mmCIF file with all atom_site columns, C-alpha atoms in Angstrom:
data_model
loop_
_atom_site.group_PDB
_atom_site.id
_atom_site.type_symbol
_atom_site.label_atom_id
_atom_site.label_alt_id
_atom_site.label_comp_id
_atom_site.label_asym_id
_atom_site.label_entity_id
_atom_site.label_seq_id
_atom_site.pdbx_PDB_ins_code
_atom_site.Cartn_x
_atom_site.Cartn_y
_atom_site.Cartn_z
_atom_site.occupancy
_atom_site.B_iso_or_equiv
_atom_site.pdbx_formal_charge
_atom_site.auth_seq_id
_atom_site.auth_comp_id
_atom_site.auth_asym_id
_atom_site.auth_atom_id
_atom_site.pdbx_PDB_model_num
ATOM 1   C CA . ARG B 1 1   ? 132.785 84.304  83.281 1.00 43.00 ? 491 ARG B CA 1
ATOM 2   C CA . GLY B 1 2   ? 136.255 85.148  82.002 1.00 43.00 ? 492 GLY B CA 1
ATOM 3   C CA . LEU B 1 3   ? 139.207 83.445  83.653 1.00 47.00 ? 493 LEU B CA 1
ATOM 4   C CA . GLY B 1 4   ? 142.623 85.017  83.184 1.00 46.00 ? 494 GLY B CA 1
ATOM 5   C CA . GLY B 1 5   ? 145.018 82.129  82.611 1.00 47.00 ? 495 GLY B CA 1
ATOM 6   C CA . THR B 1 6   ? 144.682 78.530  81.410 1.00 51.00 ? 496 THR B CA 1
ATOM 7   C CA . GLY B 1 7   ? 146.246 75.177  82.243 1.00 62.00 ? 497 GLY B CA 1
ATOM 8   C CA . LYS B 1 8   ? 144.668 73.371  85.167 1.00 67.00 ? 498 LYS B CA 1
ATOM 9   C CA . ALA B 1 9   ? 141.815 75.874  85.246 1.00 70.00 ? 499 ALA B CA 1
ATOM 10  C CA . GLU B 1 10  ? 140.729 74.691  81.806 1.00 71.00 ? 500 GLU B CA 1
ATOM 11  C CA . GLN B 1 11  ? 140.598 71.082  83.000 1.00 74.00 ? 501 GLN B CA 1
ATOM 12  C CA . VAL B 1 12  ? 138.659 72.067  86.127 1.00 74.00 ? 502 VAL B CA 1
ATOM 13  C CA . VAL B 1 13  ? 135.939 73.967  84.277 1.00 72.00 ? 503 VAL B CA 1
ATOM 14  C CA . ASP B 1 14  ? 135.622 71.301  81.574 1.00 69.00 ? 504 ASP B CA 1
ATOM 15  C CA . SER B 1 15  ? 134.981 68.630  84.206 1.00 70.00 ? 505 SER B CA 1
ATOM 16  C CA . ASN B 1 16  ? 132.522 70.696  86.258 1.00 72.00 ? 506 ASN B CA 1
ATOM 17  C CA . SER B 1 17  ? 128.917 69.505  86.023 1.00 71.00 ? 507 SER B CA 1
ATOM 18  C CA . GLN B 1 18  ? 127.555 73.076  86.166 1.00 73.00 ? 508 GLN B CA 1
ATOM 19  C CA . VAL B 1 19  ? 129.398 74.133  82.995 1.00 75.00 ? 509 VAL B CA 1
ATOM 20  C CA . SER B 1 20  ? 127.453 73.998  79.736 1.00 75.00 ? 510 SER B CA 1
ATOM 21  C CA . ASN B 1 21  ? 130.343 74.891  77.421 1.00 78.00 ? 511 ASN B CA 1
ATOM 22  C CA . THR B 1 22  ? 133.682 76.689  77.468 1.00 77.00 ? 512 THR B CA 1
ATOM 23  C CA . GLU B 1 23  ? 135.542 78.822  74.964 1.00 78.00 ? 513 GLU B CA 1
ATOM 24  C CA . PHE B 1 24  ? 139.302 79.338  75.122 1.00 81.00 ? 514 PHE B CA 1
ATOM 25  C CA . ILE B 1 25  ? 140.386 82.841  74.065 1.00 82.00 ? 515 ILE B CA 1
ATOM 26  C CA . SER B 1 26  ? 144.035 83.215  73.119 1.00 84.00 ? 516 SER B CA 1
ATOM 27  C CA . GLN B 1 27  ? 146.111 86.365  73.464 1.00 84.00 ? 517 GLN B CA 1
ATOM 28  C CA . GLN B 1 28  ? 145.762 87.097  69.744 1.00 87.00 ? 518 GLN B CA 1
ATOM 29  C CA . GLN B 1 29  ? 141.999 86.627  69.836 1.00 86.00 ? 519 GLN B CA 1
ATOM 30  C CA . ALA B 1 30  ? 141.738 88.972  72.822 1.00 84.00 ? 520 ALA B CA 1
ATOM 31  C CA . PHE B 1 31  ? 143.873 91.540  71.008 1.00 86.00 ? 521 PHE B CA 1
ATOM 32  C CA . ASP B 1 32  ? 141.751 91.262  67.845 1.00 85.00 ? 522 ASP B CA 1
ATOM 33  C CA . THR B 1 33  ? 138.628 91.872  69.943 1.00 82.00 ? 523 THR B CA 1
ATOM 34  C CA . LEU B 1 34  ? 140.262 94.941  71.496 1.00 81.00 ? 524 LEU B CA 1
ATOM 35  C CA . LYS B 1 35  ? 141.084 96.336  68.051 1.00 81.00 ? 525 LYS B CA 1
ATOM 36  C CA . GLU B 1 36  ? 137.465 95.792  66.951 1.00 80.00 ? 526 GLU B CA 1
ATOM 37  C CA . GLN B 1 37  ? 136.213 97.700  69.989 1.00 77.00 ? 527 GLN B CA 1
ATOM 38  C CA . PHE B 1 38  ? 138.647 100.589 69.431 1.00 78.00 ? 528 PHE B CA 1
ATOM 39  C CA . PRO B 1 39  ? 139.199 100.851 65.647 1.00 77.00 ? 529 PRO B CA 1
ATOM 40  C CA . GLY B 1 40  ? 142.506 102.406 64.633 1.00 75.00 ? 530 GLY B CA 1
ATOM 41  C CA . LYS B 1 41  ? 143.818 102.901 68.167 1.00 78.00 ? 531 LYS B CA 1
ATOM 42  C CA . TYR B 1 42  ? 145.883 99.725  68.430 1.00 78.00 ? 532 TYR B CA 1
ATOM 43  C CA . ASP B 1 43  ? 146.785 99.188  64.765 1.00 79.00 ? 533 ASP B CA 1
ATOM 44  C CA . GLY B 1 44  ? 150.278 99.458  63.369 1.00 75.00 ? 534 GLY B CA 1
ATOM 45  C CA . PRO B 1 45  ? 153.762 99.053  64.861 1.00 74.00 ? 535 PRO B CA 1
ATOM 46  C CA . ASN B 1 46  ? 153.356 102.010 67.231 1.00 76.00 ? 536 ASN B CA 1
ATOM 47  C CA . SER B 1 47  ? 150.468 100.488 69.137 1.00 79.00 ? 537 SER B CA 1
ATOM 48  C CA . PRO B 1 48  ? 150.871 100.915 72.942 1.00 82.00 ? 538 PRO B CA 1
ATOM 49  C CA . ILE B 1 49  ? 149.495 97.389  73.421 1.00 83.00 ? 539 ILE B CA 1
ATOM 50  C CA . THR B 1 50  ? 150.378 94.206  71.559 1.00 82.00 ? 540 THR B CA 1
ATOM 51  C CA . ALA B 1 51  ? 148.960 90.701  71.582 1.00 83.00 ? 541 ALA B CA 1
ATOM 52  C CA . ALA B 1 52  ? 151.660 89.672  74.095 1.00 83.00 ? 542 ALA B CA 1
ATOM 53  C CA . ASP B 1 53  ? 150.169 92.121  76.626 1.00 83.00 ? 543 ASP B CA 1
ATOM 54  C CA . MET B 1 54  ? 146.740 90.507  76.510 1.00 84.00 ? 544 MET B CA 1
ATOM 55  C CA . PRO B 1 55  ? 145.777 87.715  78.934 1.00 81.00 ? 545 PRO B CA 1
ATOM 56  C CA . GLN B 1 56  ? 144.537 84.332  77.874 1.00 82.00 ? 546 GLN B CA 1
ATOM 57  C CA . SER B 1 57  ? 141.097 83.517  79.195 1.00 80.00 ? 547 SER B CA 1
ATOM 58  C CA . ILE B 1 58  ? 138.343 80.934  79.293 1.00 79.00 ? 548 ILE B CA 1
ATOM 59  C CA . ARG B 1 59  ? 134.759 82.059  78.686 1.00 80.00 ? 549 ARG B CA 1
ATOM 60  C CA . ILE B 1 60  ? 132.329 79.803  80.535 1.00 79.00 ? 550 ILE B CA 1
ATOM 61  C CA . THR B 1 61  ? 128.605 79.352  79.953 1.00 79.00 ? 551 THR B CA 1
ATOM 62  C CA . LEU B 1 62  ? 126.764 77.771  82.885 1.00 77.00 ? 552 LEU B CA 1
ATOM 63  C CA . LYS B 1 63  ? 123.725 75.523  82.715 1.00 77.00 ? 553 LYS B CA 1
ATOM 64  C CA . ASP B 1 64  ? 122.155 77.593  85.495 1.00 74.00 ? 554 ASP B CA 1
ATOM 65  C CA . PRO B 1 65  ? 123.611 81.129  85.766 1.00 71.00 ? 555 PRO B CA 1
ATOM 66  C CA . ASN B 1 66  ? 122.571 81.300  89.423 1.00 72.00 ? 556 ASN B CA 1
ATOM 67  C CA . GLN B 1 67  ? 124.717 78.298  90.341 1.00 69.00 ? 557 GLN B CA 1
ATOM 68  C CA . PHE B 1 68  ? 128.092 79.942  89.825 1.00 74.00 ? 558 PHE B CA 1
ATOM 69  C CA . ARG B 1 69  ? 129.607 79.662  93.306 1.00 74.00 ? 559 ARG B CA 1
ATOM 70  C CA . ASP B 1 70  ? 130.732 76.055  92.769 1.00 72.00 ? 560 ASP B CA 1
ATOM 71  C CA . VAL B 1 71  ? 132.669 76.913  89.611 1.00 72.00 ? 561 VAL B CA 1
ATOM 72  C CA . GLU B 1 72  ? 134.052 80.115  91.083 1.00 72.00 ? 562 GLU B CA 1
ATOM 73  C CA . SER B 1 73  ? 135.373 78.404  94.228 1.00 72.00 ? 563 SER B CA 1
ATOM 74  C CA . ALA B 1 74  ? 136.899 75.629  92.124 1.00 72.00 ? 564 ALA B CA 1
ATOM 75  C CA . VAL B 1 75  ? 139.069 77.927  90.006 1.00 73.00 ? 565 VAL B CA 1
ATOM 76  C CA . VAL B 1 76  ? 139.888 80.838  92.319 1.00 74.00 ? 566 VAL B CA 1
ATOM 77  C CA . GLY B 1 77  ? 143.467 80.464  93.557 1.00 70.00 ? 567 GLY B CA 1
ATOM 78  C CA . LEU B 1 78  ? 144.610 78.031  90.850 1.00 73.00 ? 568 LEU B CA 1
ATOM 79  C CA . ASP B 1 79  ? 147.945 78.704  89.176 1.00 72.00 ? 569 ASP B CA 1
ATOM 80  C CA . GLY B 1 80  ? 147.489 80.951  86.165 1.00 70.00 ? 570 GLY B CA 1
ATOM 81  C CA . VAL B 1 81  ? 144.102 82.331  87.255 1.00 76.00 ? 571 VAL B CA 1
ATOM 82  C CA . SER B 1 82  ? 144.352 86.071  87.817 1.00 72.00 ? 572 SER B CA 1
ATOM 83  C CA . ARG B 1 83  ? 140.676 86.827  88.380 1.00 75.00 ? 573 ARG B CA 1
ATOM 84  C CA . VAL B 1 84  ? 137.123 85.624  87.858 1.00 76.00 ? 574 VAL B CA 1
ATOM 85  C CA . GLN B 1 85  ? 134.833 88.103  86.122 1.00 73.00 ? 575 GLN B CA 1
ATOM 86  C CA . ASP B 1 86  ? 131.036 87.910  86.318 1.00 74.00 ? 576 ASP B CA 1
ATOM 87  C CA . VAL B 1 87  ? 129.638 89.400  83.108 1.00 74.00 ? 577 VAL B CA 1
ATOM 88  C CA . HIS B 1 88  ? 126.188 89.642  84.695 1.00 73.00 ? 578 HIS B CA 1
ATOM 89  C CA . LYS B 1 89  ? 127.503 92.304  87.077 1.00 75.00 ? 579 LYS B CA 1
ATOM 90  C CA . LEU B 1 90  ? 128.753 94.350  84.138 1.00 78.00 ? 580 LEU B CA 1
ATOM 91  C CA . LEU B 1 91  ? 125.371 94.131  82.395 1.00 79.00 ? 581 LEU B CA 1
ATOM 92  C CA . GLN B 1 92  ? 123.268 94.628  85.538 1.00 81.00 ? 582 GLN B CA 1
ATOM 93  C CA . PRO B 1 93  ? 122.827 98.405  84.974 1.00 86.00 ? 583 PRO B CA 1
ATOM 94  C CA . ILE B 1 94  ? 121.456 97.683  81.485 1.00 85.00 ? 584 ILE B CA 1
ATOM 95  C CA . TYR B 1 95  ? 119.070 95.023  82.830 1.00 83.00 ? 585 TYR B CA 1
ATOM 96  C CA . THR B 1 96  ? 117.902 97.414  85.569 1.00 88.00 ? 586 THR B CA 1
ATOM 97  C CA . THR B 1 97  ? 117.253 100.193 83.056 1.00 89.00 ? 587 THR B CA 1
ATOM 98  C CA . ILE B 1 98  ? 115.330 97.858  80.747 1.00 88.00 ? 588 ILE B CA 1
ATOM 99  C CA . SER B 1 99  ? 113.218 96.605  83.640 1.00 90.00 ? 589 SER B CA 1
ATOM 100 C CA . ARG B 1 100 ? 112.379 100.153 84.716 1.00 93.00 ? 590 ARG B CA 1
ATOM 101 C CA . LEU B 1 101 ? 111.494 101.113 81.165 1.00 92.00 ? 591 LEU B CA 1
ATOM 102 C CA . LYS B 1 102 ? 109.262 98.052  80.856 1.00 92.00 ? 592 LYS B CA 1
ATOM 103 C CA . TRP B 1 103 ? 107.268 98.755  84.025 1.00 94.00 ? 593 TRP B CA 1
ATOM 104 C CA . GLY B 1 104 ? 107.224 102.485 83.277 1.00 94.00 ? 594 GLY B CA 1
ATOM 105 C CA . GLY B 1 105 ? 105.812 101.762 79.832 1.00 92.00 ? 595 GLY B CA 1
ATOM 106 C CA . PHE B 1 106 ? 103.202 99.428  81.316 1.00 93.00 ? 596 PHE B CA 1
ATOM 107 C CA . ALA B 1 107 ? 102.110 102.054 83.849 1.00 95.00 ? 597 ALA B CA 1
ATOM 108 C CA . THR B 1 108 ? 101.950 104.696 81.116 1.00 95.00 ? 598 THR B CA 1
ATOM 109 C CA . ALA B 1 109 ? 99.832  102.385 78.945 1.00 92.00 ? 599 ALA B CA 1
ATOM 110 C CA . VAL B 1 110 ? 97.357  101.815 81.800 1.00 95.00 ? 600 VAL B CA 1
ATOM 111 C CA . VAL B 1 111 ? 97.028  105.571 82.371 1.00 96.00 ? 601 VAL B CA 1
ATOM 112 C CA . LEU B 1 112 ? 96.529  106.190 78.650 1.00 92.00 ? 602 LEU B CA 1
ATOM 113 C CA . VAL B 1 113 ? 93.835  103.502 78.402 1.00 91.00 ? 603 VAL B CA 1
ATOM 114 C CA . ILE B 1 114 ? 91.927  105.015 81.344 1.00 95.00 ? 604 ILE B CA 1
ATOM 115 C CA . ALA B 1 115 ? 92.303  108.487 79.838 1.00 94.00 ? 605 ALA B CA 1
ATOM 116 C CA . ALA B 1 116 ? 91.071  107.238 76.455 1.00 86.00 ? 606 ALA B CA 1
ATOM 117 C CA . LEU B 1 117 ? 87.983  105.619 78.004 1.00 88.00 ? 607 LEU B CA 1
ATOM 118 C CA . LEU B 1 118 ? 87.137  108.812 79.884 1.00 92.00 ? 608 LEU B CA 1
ATOM 119 C CA . LEU B 1 119 ? 87.730  110.892 76.771 1.00 87.00 ? 609 LEU B CA 1
ATOM 120 C CA . VAL B 1 120 ? 85.485  108.695 74.627 1.00 81.00 ? 610 VAL B CA 1
ATOM 121 C CA . ALA B 1 121 ? 82.704  108.739 77.218 1.00 84.00 ? 611 ALA B CA 1
ATOM 122 C CA . ASN B 1 122 ? 82.964  112.523 77.565 1.00 88.00 ? 612 ASN B CA 1
ATOM 123 C CA . THR B 1 123 ? 83.025  113.020 73.786 1.00 81.00 ? 613 THR B CA 1
ATOM 124 C CA . ILE B 1 124 ? 79.860  110.949 73.354 1.00 80.00 ? 614 ILE B CA 1
ATOM 125 C CA . ARG B 1 125 ? 78.103  112.964 76.064 1.00 84.00 ? 615 ARG B CA 1
ATOM 126 C CA . LEU B 1 126 ? 79.124  116.270 74.476 1.00 85.00 ? 616 LEU B CA 1
ATOM 127 C CA . ALA B 1 127 ? 78.107  115.117 71.002 1.00 80.00 ? 617 ALA B CA 1
ATOM 128 C CA . ALA B 1 128 ? 74.722  113.968 72.252 1.00 80.00 ? 618 ALA B CA 1
ATOM 129 C CA . PHE B 1 129 ? 74.219  117.200 74.182 1.00 85.00 ? 619 PHE B CA 1
ATOM 130 C CA . ALA B 1 130 ? 75.150  119.329 71.160 1.00 85.00 ? 620 ALA B CA 1
ATOM 131 C CA . ARG B 1 131 ? 72.577  117.487 69.055 1.00 83.00 ? 621 ARG B CA 1
ATOM 132 C CA . ARG B 1 132 ? 69.874  117.173 71.658 1.00 85.00 ? 622 ARG B CA 1
ATOM 133 C CA . ARG B 1 133 ? 67.429  119.153 69.508 1.00 88.00 ? 623 ARG B CA 1
ATOM 134 C CA . GLU B 1 134 ? 67.925  116.898 66.458 1.00 85.00 ? 624 GLU B CA 1
ATOM 135 C CA . ILE B 1 135 ? 67.658  113.799 68.666 1.00 85.00 ? 625 ILE B CA 1
ATOM 136 C CA . GLY B 1 136 ? 64.408  115.119 70.170 1.00 88.00 ? 626 GLY B CA 1
ATOM 137 C CA . ILE B 1 137 ? 62.917  115.752 66.724 1.00 89.00 ? 627 ILE B CA 1
ATOM 138 C CA . MET B 1 138 ? 63.903  112.260 65.529 1.00 87.00 ? 628 MET B CA 1
ATOM 139 C CA . ARG B 1 139 ? 62.248  110.730 68.575 1.00 86.00 ? 629 ARG B CA 1
ATOM 140 C CA . LEU B 1 140 ? 59.085  112.737 67.934 1.00 89.00 ? 630 LEU B CA 1
ATOM 141 C CA . VAL B 1 141 ? 58.845  111.423 64.375 1.00 89.00 ? 631 VAL B CA 1
ATOM 142 C CA . GLY B 1 142 ? 59.291  107.838 65.588 1.00 88.00 ? 632 GLY B CA 1
ATOM 143 C CA . ALA B 1 143 ? 62.931  107.158 64.725 1.00 86.00 ? 633 ALA B CA 1
ATOM 144 C CA . SER B 1 144 ? 64.310  103.977 66.274 1.00 87.00 ? 634 SER B CA 1
ATOM 145 C CA . ASP B 1 145 ? 67.197  103.956 68.757 1.00 85.00 ? 635 ASP B CA 1
ATOM 146 C CA . ILE B 1 146 ? 69.578  102.356 66.263 1.00 87.00 ? 636 ILE B CA 1
ATOM 147 C CA . TYR B 1 147 ? 68.747  105.030 63.682 1.00 86.00 ? 637 TYR B CA 1
ATOM 148 C CA . ILE B 1 148 ? 69.501  107.751 66.229 1.00 84.00 ? 638 ILE B CA 1
ATOM 149 C CA . GLN B 1 149 ? 72.690  106.068 67.483 1.00 83.00 ? 639 GLN B CA 1
ATOM 150 C CA . ALA B 1 150 ? 74.061  105.183 64.020 1.00 86.00 ? 640 ALA B CA 1
ATOM 151 C CA . PRO B 1 151 ? 75.607  108.632 63.271 1.00 84.00 ? 641 PRO B CA 1
ATOM 152 C CA . PHE B 1 152 ? 77.389  108.628 66.633 1.00 81.00 ? 642 PHE B CA 1
ATOM 153 C CA . ILE B 1 153 ? 78.703  105.088 66.101 1.00 83.00 ? 643 ILE B CA 1
ATOM 154 C CA . LEU B 1 154 ? 79.879  105.975 62.597 1.00 87.00 ? 644 LEU B CA 1
ATOM 155 C CA . GLU B 1 155 ? 81.614  109.127 63.805 1.00 83.00 ? 645 GLU B CA 1
ATOM 156 C CA . ILE B 1 156 ? 83.400  107.268 66.612 1.00 82.00 ? 646 ILE B CA 1
ATOM 157 C CA . SER B 1 157 ? 84.377  104.431 64.273 1.00 86.00 ? 647 SER B CA 1
ATOM 158 C CA . VAL B 1 158 ? 85.962  106.833 61.787 1.00 90.00 ? 648 VAL B CA 1
ATOM 159 C CA . ALA B 1 159 ? 87.831  108.617 64.590 1.00 86.00 ? 649 ALA B CA 1
ATOM 160 C CA . ALA B 1 160 ? 89.041  105.271 65.982 1.00 86.00 ? 650 ALA B CA 1
ATOM 161 C CA . LEU B 1 161 ? 90.184  104.159 62.522 1.00 91.00 ? 651 LEU B CA 1
ATOM 162 C CA . ILE B 1 162 ? 92.178  107.356 62.036 1.00 94.00 ? 652 ILE B CA 1
ATOM 163 C CA . GLY B 1 163 ? 93.677  106.928 65.515 1.00 90.00 ? 653 GLY B CA 1
ATOM 164 C CA . GLY B 1 164 ? 94.651  103.327 64.738 1.00 91.00 ? 654 GLY B CA 1
ATOM 165 C CA . ILE B 1 165 ? 96.301  104.376 61.469 1.00 94.00 ? 655 ILE B CA 1
ATOM 166 C CA . LEU B 1 166 ? 98.264  107.140 63.206 1.00 95.00 ? 656 LEU B CA 1
ATOM 167 C CA . ALA B 1 167 ? 99.323  104.766 66.011 1.00 92.00 ? 657 ALA B CA 1
ATOM 168 C CA . SER B 1 168 ? 100.438 102.143 63.479 1.00 94.00 ? 658 SER B CA 1
ATOM 169 C CA . GLY B 1 169 ? 102.430 104.749 61.577 1.00 94.00 ? 659 GLY B CA 1
ATOM 170 C CA . ALA B 1 170 ? 104.092 105.916 64.784 1.00 93.00 ? 660 ALA B CA 1
ATOM 171 C CA . MET B 1 171 ? 104.972 102.316 65.627 1.00 92.00 ? 661 MET B CA 1
ATOM 172 C CA . PHE B 1 172 ? 106.642 101.789 62.239 1.00 92.00 ? 662 PHE B CA 1
ATOM 173 C CA . VAL B 1 173 ? 108.601 105.036 62.629 1.00 91.00 ? 663 VAL B CA 1
ATOM 174 C CA . ILE B 1 174 ? 109.777 104.020 66.116 1.00 89.00 ? 664 ILE B CA 1
ATOM 175 C CA . LYS B 1 175 ? 110.824 100.579 64.877 1.00 88.00 ? 665 LYS B CA 1
ATOM 176 C CA . ALA B 1 176 ? 112.706 101.947 61.865 1.00 88.00 ? 666 ALA B CA 1
ATOM 177 C CA . LEU B 1 177 ? 114.374 104.978 63.431 1.00 86.00 ? 667 LEU B CA 1
ATOM 178 C CA . ILE B 1 178 ? 114.732 104.340 67.172 1.00 84.00 ? 668 ILE B CA 1
ATOM 179 C CA . VAL B 1 179 ? 115.116 100.549 67.287 1.00 82.00 ? 669 VAL B CA 1
ATOM 180 C CA . ASP B 1 180 ? 116.903 99.683  64.037 1.00 82.00 ? 670 ASP B CA 1
ATOM 181 C CA . HIS B 1 181 ? 119.032 102.809 63.646 1.00 81.00 ? 671 HIS B CA 1
ATOM 182 C CA . GLY B 1 182 ? 119.279 103.880 67.280 1.00 78.00 ? 672 GLY B CA 1
ATOM 183 C CA . LEU B 1 183 ? 119.371 101.021 69.768 1.00 77.00 ? 673 LEU B CA 1
ATOM 184 C CA . LYS B 1 184 ? 121.015 98.513  67.425 1.00 74.00 ? 674 LYS B CA 1
ATOM 185 C CA . ALA B 1 185 ? 123.739 101.012 66.583 1.00 72.00 ? 675 ALA B CA 1
ATOM 186 C CA . ALA B 1 186 ? 124.325 101.774 70.266 1.00 73.00 ? 676 ALA B CA 1
ATOM 187 C CA . PHE B 1 187 ? 124.088 98.310  71.833 1.00 71.00 ? 677 PHE B CA 1
ATOM 188 C CA . GLY B 1 188 ? 124.597 95.918  68.902 1.00 67.00 ? 678 GLY B CA 1
ATOM 189 C CA . GLY B 1 189 ? 123.625 92.336  69.715 1.00 62.00 ? 679 GLY B CA 1
ATOM 190 C CA . ILE B 1 190 ? 123.496 92.803  73.500 1.00 64.00 ? 680 ILE B CA 1
ATOM 191 C CA . LEU B 1 191 ? 119.740 93.363  73.546 1.00 69.00 ? 681 LEU B CA 1
ATOM 192 C CA . THR B 1 192 ? 116.854 91.424  72.046 1.00 73.00 ? 682 THR B CA 1
ATOM 193 C CA . TYR B 1 193 ? 114.912 93.693  69.720 1.00 78.00 ? 683 TYR B CA 1
ATOM 194 C CA . ILE B 1 194 ? 111.294 93.722  68.568 1.00 81.00 ? 684 ILE B CA 1
ATOM 195 C CA . GLY B 1 195 ? 111.083 92.272  65.067 1.00 84.00 ? 685 GLY B CA 1
ATOM 196 C CA . TRP B 1 196 ? 108.989 93.454  62.136 1.00 88.00 ? 686 TRP B CA 1
ATOM 197 C CA . GLY B 1 197 ? 106.734 90.420  62.570 1.00 90.00 ? 687 GLY B CA 1
ATOM 198 C CA . ALA B 1 198 ? 105.660 91.672  65.987 1.00 89.00 ? 688 ALA B CA 1
ATOM 199 C CA . VAL B 1 199 ? 105.044 95.147  64.565 1.00 90.00 ? 689 VAL B CA 1
ATOM 200 C CA . TRP B 1 200 ? 102.828 93.871  61.751 1.00 92.00 ? 690 TRP B CA 1
ATOM 201 C CA . GLY B 1 201 ? 101.056 91.553  64.182 1.00 92.00 ? 691 GLY B CA 1
ATOM 202 C CA . THR B 1 202 ? 100.118 94.506  66.419 1.00 90.00 ? 692 THR B CA 1
ATOM 203 C CA . VAL B 1 203 ? 98.530  96.542  63.616 1.00 91.00 ? 693 VAL B CA 1
ATOM 204 C CA . PRO B 1 204 ? 95.208  94.569  63.552 1.00 90.00 ? 694 PRO B CA 1
ATOM 205 C CA . TYR B 1 205 ? 94.813  95.072  67.322 1.00 88.00 ? 695 TYR B CA 1
ATOM 206 C CA . LEU B 1 206 ? 95.321  98.805  66.927 1.00 86.00 ? 696 LEU B CA 1
#
C-alpha cells in the first residue's frame, strides 16, 4: 500500500505487528520512477511536472495481505496522509485474466486428450480394417498375435514420436517468442514466467 505523506504515519506503520517491512519513497524517487515509466516526457527544464509536485509515500509489505484493515484504519486520517492505495485492486484485472486463462487452458487440455484417445482408437480400427485381408492370411499361416500387432505398434510409435517432436518444437517457439519477447516486454517483472528448466523438463513427458 502507498501512503501519501510521512511523519507520524511512518512511525505507526513501523510499529504495527502486521507490517513485514516498509519502504520510504521520497519526492525525487517518485519523480525518477515517473520518468522511467514515461521516457522523455518529463525530462528537461520544460517538464510540466517536477520532483516538488510528487508526493512522498511509504510502501508497505504486510505479513498477511488479507489482514490489511488494521493497518489501514491506523493510518487513515493521520496528518500528512492523503490516501491509502491497495495495489492488489490495481492488479486484480490481471489476476482475473490469468486465472481464466489457466482454467481455460486446463479445460482445453482435457478436451484435446479425450479427442486424441478417440482419434488413436479410431485410427487403429481403420488400419486393422484396411489390412483385414493381410491379417487373415497371417492368421491362416500361424502367425502369433504379437507378430500381427507389431507393425501397428511400430506405426503408432513412430507417429507418436513425430507428434512429440512437433509439440516440443512448438513449446520452444512459444517460450522464445510469446513468453520471452512478448509477455516479458509487455508486463516486465509483474508476472512469474515459465523458465527454460520447466520447458526442458516437459520434453521427456511429451
